[in-house]
Amino acid sequence: MFIYITRALPDVAAEMLARALPGARIELNPHDRNLNRAELIEAASGCDALLCTLADPLDATLIEDLGPQLKVIATCAVGYNNIDLQAAKNRGIAVCNTPGVLTDATAEVAVGLMLACARRFVEGDSLTRQGLFSGWAPLLHRGHGVYGKTVGIVGAGRIGKRVAATMKHGFGCRILYHSREDHVDWENELDAEKVELGELLARSDFVSLHCPLTPDTHHLLDADMLKLMKPTAVLVNTARGPVVDEQALVQALRERRIAAAGLDVYEGEPALAPGLSELPNVILLPHIGSATIETRDEMARMCARAAIAVLTGQEPPHRVA
Ligand code: DGY
C-alpha cells in the first residue's frame, strides 16, 4: 500500500497511518514548497491514497495520471474547489475534506481583519516602528469604530455564521447576509436580515466573504459590485481569492472608493495582483485562516482517518465525492 502526502502535515497524520496500516509505504514531499504537476505525478503516481492540500490542482488529467490504484483523496482543507469531484467519482475515488474543525480559527482571522482594518493596526505599527510616533495627539491615526456597525456576511455556512455571531454578540453589530438558502432559525437568533448582494454591499460597513469558490461565485465581487460599497467600508476575504476581481479591488482601494481590505486569500495565490502590496489600506495575510496548532493537528487527523477508512474498506467520514 502506498500513501503520498503532498505537503508536510502535523506528524500525527503519518503516525496514525503507520499505526493503522503497518507495512504501508508512506512518502512525503521532501521540499518546503508545493510540487508542480510533473513532480507530483512522478512522486505520487501509483499511490492508493493521496493526502493533499488546496494548492494541488487535482483536475481530471492529473487524477488520471496518478494511476488506477488511487482510492482516496483526503484534502487538508474544507474547500475543495481545486479537485475535480466528477472525475474522482467517475473513477470511484473517494474525496474527503475537513469541515467544522476550522470554523473558529477562520472566524478569528476574519474578525481580526475587520478590527485591524477599521482601526488601522498595521499602519499604526509601522508608523510607531519608524519612530514617527511623537506623542498622543487628538488627530493621530484615527480609524473607524466597529461597535454597532452593519456587517454583511456573504455565504452563510459554518464560518459565516460564526463570524456573524461574534460580531453580533461581541460588538452589537447589525447582521445582513446573502445566501442561496434561507436560514430562518439563525436569522431569528441573531436578528439577521437576508438581502440581495447589491443591497448588502450598499448597506454594510464591513463585508466578510465566506462562500465557496464555484463557477457562480468566481468574481462575485467584480468592479461593478465593488462600486456599490460605501467609501468607509472594509472588505474581508478569508474564503477564496477568485471570489473577488483582485485587479478591480486594487483600483477601488487605490482610489479610496472603499476604505480598506483585509485579505487572507488571493486570486492567483501565492502571487498578488500588481500594485496590491504597495497600498497602505490593505492588510495581507498568507492564507492562515485555519493555521492554529490545534486546528491543523485536527485537520491532519481527519485526513489520516479518511485514508485509513477507505484503505480498510470502510465508509470514510466527510466524504464530498
Ligand atoms: C480551507 O480549509 O479551505 C482553508 O482555506 C484552509 O485554511
Coordinates of C-alpha atoms and ligand atoms in Angstrom, one line a residue:
M1 CA 0.0 0.0 0.0
F2 CA 1.4 3.4 -1.0
I3 CA 0.3 6.7 0.6
Y4 CA 1.6 10.0 -0.7
I5 CA 1.4 13.3 1.3
T6 CA 1.9 16.3 -0.9
R7 CA 3.0 18.8 1.8
A8 CA 4.2 18.3 5.3
L9 CA 1.3 17.9 7.7
P10 CA 1.5 17.8 11.5
D11 CA 3.3 14.5 12.4
V12 CA 0.1 13.0 13.9
A13 CA -1.1 12.1 10.3
A14 CA 1.8 9.9 9.4
E15 CA 1.8 8.4 12.9
M16 CA -1.8 7.4 12.6
L17 CA -1.3 6.0 9.1
A18 CA 1.7 3.9 10.2
R19 CA -0.1 2.6 13.2
A20 CA -3.3 1.7 11.3
L21 CA -1.7 0.4 8.2
P22 CA 1.5 -1.4 9.2
G23 CA 3.8 -2.1 6.3
A24 CA 2.3 0.7 4.2
R25 CA 4.8 2.9 2.3
I26 CA 4.2 6.5 3.4
E27 CA 6.0 9.1 1.4
L28 CA 6.1 12.9 1.9
N29 CA 7.0 15.7 -0.4
P30 CA 10.5 16.4 0.9
H31 CA 10.5 20.1 -0.2
D32 CA 9.4 23.1 1.7
R33 CA 7.2 24.2 -1.3
N34 CA 4.3 22.8 -3.3
L35 CA 5.1 20.4 -6.1
N36 CA 4.4 21.2 -9.6
R37 CA 2.3 19.0 -11.8
A38 CA 5.2 16.9 -13.2
E39 CA 6.8 16.5 -9.8
L40 CA 3.5 15.4 -8.2
I41 CA 2.9 12.8 -10.9
E42 CA 6.4 11.5 -10.6
A43 CA 6.3 11.3 -6.8
A44 CA 2.7 10.1 -6.3
S45 CA 1.7 8.0 -9.2
G46 CA 0.7 4.5 -8.2
C47 CA -0.4 5.7 -4.8
D48 CA -3.5 4.2 -3.1
A49 CA -4.2 7.3 -1.1
L50 CA -3.3 10.9 -1.6
L51 CA -3.2 13.4 1.3
C52 CA -3.2 16.7 -0.5
T53 CA -3.8 20.4 0.1
L54 CA -5.8 23.2 -1.5
A55 CA -2.7 24.1 -3.5
D56 CA -2.7 20.9 -5.5
P57 CA -4.7 21.3 -8.8
L58 CA -6.3 17.9 -8.9
D59 CA -8.0 18.2 -12.3
A60 CA -9.3 15.2 -14.3
T61 CA -5.9 14.7 -16.2
L62 CA -3.9 14.8 -13.0
I63 CA -6.2 12.4 -11.3
E64 CA -5.9 10.0 -14.2
D65 CA -2.1 10.4 -14.3
L66 CA -1.9 9.4 -10.6
G67 CA -3.0 5.9 -11.8
P68 CA -5.7 3.4 -11.3
Q69 CA -4.6 2.4 -7.8
L70 CA -5.9 5.7 -6.3
K71 CA -8.8 5.1 -4.0
V72 CA -9.0 8.1 -1.8
I73 CA -8.0 11.8 -1.9
A74 CA -8.1 13.4 1.5
T75 CA -7.6 17.2 1.3
C76 CA -6.4 19.1 4.3
A77 CA -9.0 21.8 3.8
V78 CA -12.7 22.4 3.9
G79 CA -12.7 24.0 0.4
Y80 CA -12.3 21.5 -2.4
N81 CA -12.5 23.8 -5.5
N82 CA -9.1 22.5 -6.6
I83 CA -10.4 18.9 -7.0
D84 CA -12.5 17.7 -10.0
L85 CA -15.1 15.8 -8.0
Q86 CA -16.8 14.4 -11.0
A87 CA -13.5 13.0 -12.4
A88 CA -12.8 11.4 -9.0
K89 CA -16.4 10.0 -8.8
N90 CA -16.1 8.5 -12.3
R91 CA -13.0 6.6 -11.2
G92 CA -14.6 5.5 -7.9
I93 CA -12.2 7.6 -5.9
A94 CA -13.5 8.9 -2.5
V95 CA -12.8 12.6 -1.8
C96 CA -12.8 13.8 1.8
N97 CA -12.3 17.2 3.4
T98 CA -12.0 18.6 6.9
P99 CA -15.2 20.6 7.8
G100 CA -16.0 22.0 11.2
V101 CA -12.7 22.0 12.9
L102 CA -11.5 25.2 11.2
T103 CA -14.6 27.2 11.8
D104 CA -13.4 29.0 15.0
A105 CA -9.9 29.6 13.7
T106 CA -11.0 31.1 10.4
A107 CA -13.7 33.2 12.1
E108 CA -11.0 34.6 14.4
V109 CA -9.0 35.7 11.4
A110 CA -12.0 37.3 9.7
V111 CA -13.0 39.2 12.8
G112 CA -9.3 40.1 13.4
L113 CA -9.0 41.5 10.0
M114 CA -12.2 43.6 10.4
L115 CA -10.8 45.2 13.6
A116 CA -7.3 45.6 12.2
C117 CA -8.5 47.3 9.1
A118 CA -11.0 49.6 10.8
R119 CA -8.5 50.7 13.5
R120 CA -5.5 50.6 11.1
F121 CA -3.4 48.3 13.3
V122 CA -0.7 47.5 10.7
E123 CA -0.2 51.1 9.5
G124 CA -0.1 52.1 13.2
D125 CA 2.6 49.5 13.9
S126 CA 4.7 50.6 11.0
L127 CA 4.4 54.3 12.0
T128 CA 5.5 53.5 15.5
R129 CA 8.4 51.3 14.4
Q130 CA 9.6 54.1 12.1
G131 CA 9.9 56.5 15.1
L132 CA 7.0 58.6 13.7
F133 CA 5.0 58.5 17.0
S134 CA 5.8 61.8 18.6
G135 CA 3.2 61.6 21.4
W136 CA -0.5 61.3 21.8
A137 CA -2.4 63.7 19.6
P138 CA -6.2 64.2 19.0
L139 CA -5.9 63.7 15.3
L140 CA -3.3 61.0 15.3
H141 CA -4.1 57.9 13.2
R142 CA -7.9 57.8 13.5
G143 CA -9.9 54.9 12.1
H144 CA -13.5 53.8 12.2
G145 CA -15.2 52.2 15.1
V146 CA -16.7 48.7 15.0
Y147 CA -19.3 48.6 17.7
G148 CA -22.9 48.9 16.4
K149 CA -21.9 48.9 12.8
T150 CA -23.5 46.8 10.0
V151 CA -21.8 43.6 8.9
G152 CA -22.6 41.9 5.7
I153 CA -21.9 38.2 5.5
V154 CA -21.7 36.6 2.0
G155 CA -22.2 32.9 2.4
A156 CA -24.0 31.6 5.5
G157 CA -22.1 28.4 6.1
R158 CA -20.4 27.5 9.4
I159 CA -17.7 30.1 9.2
G160 CA -20.0 32.9 8.0
K161 CA -22.4 32.2 10.8
R162 CA -19.7 32.1 13.5
V163 CA -18.4 35.5 12.3
A164 CA -21.9 36.9 12.3
A165 CA -22.5 35.6 15.9
T166 CA -19.2 37.1 17.1
M167 CA -19.9 40.5 15.6
K168 CA -23.5 40.5 16.9
H169 CA -22.7 39.3 20.4
G170 CA -19.3 40.9 20.8
F171 CA -19.8 44.2 19.0
G172 CA -23.5 44.7 18.9
C173 CA -23.4 44.8 15.1
R174 CA -26.4 44.5 12.8
I175 CA -26.1 41.5 10.6
L176 CA -27.1 41.3 6.9
Y177 CA -26.4 38.2 4.9
H178 CA -26.5 36.9 1.4
S179 CA -27.0 33.2 0.7
R180 CA -28.7 30.9 -1.7
E181 CA -30.7 29.3 1.1
D182 CA -32.9 30.7 3.9
H183 CA -31.6 30.2 7.4
V184 CA -34.7 31.2 9.4
D185 CA -33.7 29.9 12.8
W186 CA -30.4 31.5 12.6
E187 CA -31.9 34.7 11.3
N188 CA -34.2 34.9 14.3
E189 CA -31.4 34.1 16.7
L190 CA -29.2 36.9 15.5
D191 CA -31.9 39.2 14.2
A192 CA -30.1 38.9 10.8
E193 CA -31.6 40.1 7.6
K194 CA -31.3 38.2 4.3
V195 CA -30.8 40.6 1.4
E196 CA -29.6 40.6 -2.2
L197 CA -25.9 41.0 -2.7
G198 CA -26.2 44.5 -4.1
E199 CA -28.1 45.7 -1.1
L200 CA -25.7 44.0 1.3
L201 CA -22.8 45.8 -0.3
A202 CA -24.6 49.2 -0.3
R203 CA -25.6 48.9 3.4
S204 CA -22.7 47.2 5.1
D205 CA -19.8 48.9 6.9
F206 CA -17.9 45.5 6.9
V207 CA -18.3 42.9 4.2
S208 CA -16.9 39.5 5.0
L209 CA -16.8 36.7 2.4
H210 CA -17.5 33.1 3.4
C211 CA -18.8 31.4 0.2
P212 CA -17.1 28.5 -1.6
L213 CA -15.4 29.1 -4.9
T214 CA -17.7 27.8 -7.7
P215 CA -18.3 29.0 -11.3
D216 CA -21.2 31.1 -9.8
T217 CA -19.0 32.8 -7.2
H218 CA -16.0 33.5 -9.4
H219 CA -15.6 37.3 -9.4
L220 CA -18.8 37.6 -7.4
L221 CA -17.3 41.0 -6.4
D222 CA -16.3 42.5 -9.7
A223 CA -15.6 46.2 -10.5
D224 CA -19.4 47.0 -10.7
M225 CA -20.2 45.2 -7.4
L226 CA -17.3 46.9 -5.6
K227 CA -18.7 50.3 -6.7
L228 CA -21.8 49.6 -4.6
M229 CA -19.8 49.6 -1.4
K230 CA -19.6 52.6 0.9
P231 CA -16.4 54.6 0.8
T232 CA -16.0 53.9 4.5
A233 CA -16.5 50.2 4.2
V234 CA -14.0 47.4 4.8
L235 CA -13.9 44.2 2.7
V236 CA -12.5 41.0 4.3
N237 CA -11.8 37.8 2.3
T238 CA -10.9 34.6 4.2
A239 CA -12.7 32.4 1.6
R240 CA -11.1 32.1 -1.8
G241 CA -9.2 34.7 -3.7
P242 CA -11.0 34.4 -7.1
V243 CA -14.4 35.4 -5.5
V244 CA -13.0 38.9 -5.8
D245 CA -11.7 40.5 -9.0
E246 CA -8.4 41.4 -7.4
Q247 CA -7.3 43.9 -10.0
A248 CA -10.6 45.7 -9.6
L249 CA -10.1 45.7 -5.8
V250 CA -6.6 47.3 -6.2
Q251 CA -8.3 50.0 -8.2
A252 CA -11.0 50.5 -5.6
L253 CA -8.6 50.7 -2.7
R254 CA -6.2 53.0 -4.6
E255 CA -9.0 55.4 -5.4
R256 CA -10.3 55.1 -1.8
R257 CA -13.7 54.0 -3.2
I258 CA -13.6 51.6 -0.3
A259 CA -11.7 52.3 2.9
A260 CA -9.7 49.1 3.4
A261 CA -9.5 45.4 2.8
G262 CA -8.2 42.5 4.8
L263 CA -7.2 39.6 2.7
D264 CA -6.1 36.1 3.6
V265 CA -6.5 34.6 0.1
Y266 CA -5.6 35.8 -3.4
E267 CA -6.8 35.3 -6.9
G268 CA -3.5 33.9 -8.2
E269 CA -2.3 32.6 -4.9
P270 CA 0.5 32.9 -3.9
A271 CA 1.0 35.7 -6.4
L272 CA -0.5 39.1 -5.7
A273 CA -2.2 41.3 -8.2
P274 CA 0.1 44.1 -9.4
G275 CA 0.0 47.1 -7.0
L276 CA -1.7 45.3 -4.2
S277 CA 1.2 45.1 -1.8
E278 CA 2.0 48.8 -2.3
L279 CA -1.3 50.0 -0.9
P280 CA -1.4 51.2 2.7
N281 CA -5.1 50.4 3.2
V282 CA -4.9 46.7 2.8
I283 CA -3.7 44.0 5.2
L284 CA -2.2 40.9 3.6
L285 CA -2.0 37.6 5.3
P286 CA -0.5 34.4 3.9
H287 CA -3.7 32.2 3.9
I288 CA -3.6 31.4 7.6
G289 CA -7.3 31.2 8.3
S290 CA -7.1 27.7 9.7
A291 CA -3.5 28.0 10.9
T292 CA -3.8 27.3 14.7
I293 CA -1.8 24.4 16.1
E294 CA -4.9 22.8 17.5
T295 CA -6.8 23.1 14.2
R296 CA -4.1 22.0 11.9
D297 CA -3.5 18.9 14.2
E298 CA -7.1 18.0 13.9
M299 CA -7.2 18.6 10.1
A300 CA -4.2 16.2 9.8
R301 CA -6.0 13.6 11.9
M302 CA -9.1 13.9 9.8
C303 CA -7.1 13.4 6.6
A304 CA -5.5 10.3 8.1
R305 CA -8.8 8.9 9.3
A306 CA -10.3 9.3 5.8
A307 CA -7.4 7.5 4.2
I308 CA -7.4 4.7 6.8
A309 CA -11.2 4.2 6.4
V310 CA -11.1 3.8 2.7
L311 CA -8.0 1.6 2.7
T312 CA -9.5 -0.7 5.3
G313 CA -12.8 -1.0 3.4
Q314 CA -14.9 1.4 5.5
E315 CA -17.0 4.4 4.6
P316 CA -14.9 7.5 5.2
P317 CA -16.1 10.5 7.2
H318 CA -16.7 13.8 5.5
R319 CA -16.9 12.4 2.0
V320 CA -17.7 15.0 -0.6
A321 CA -17.4 12.7 -3.6
Ligands
DGY1 C1 -9.8 25.6 3.7 O1 -9.8 24.7 4.6 O2 -10.4 25.6 2.7 C2 -9.0 26.8 4.1 O3 -8.8 27.7 3.2 C3 -7.6 26.2 4.6 O4 -7.2 27.1 5.6

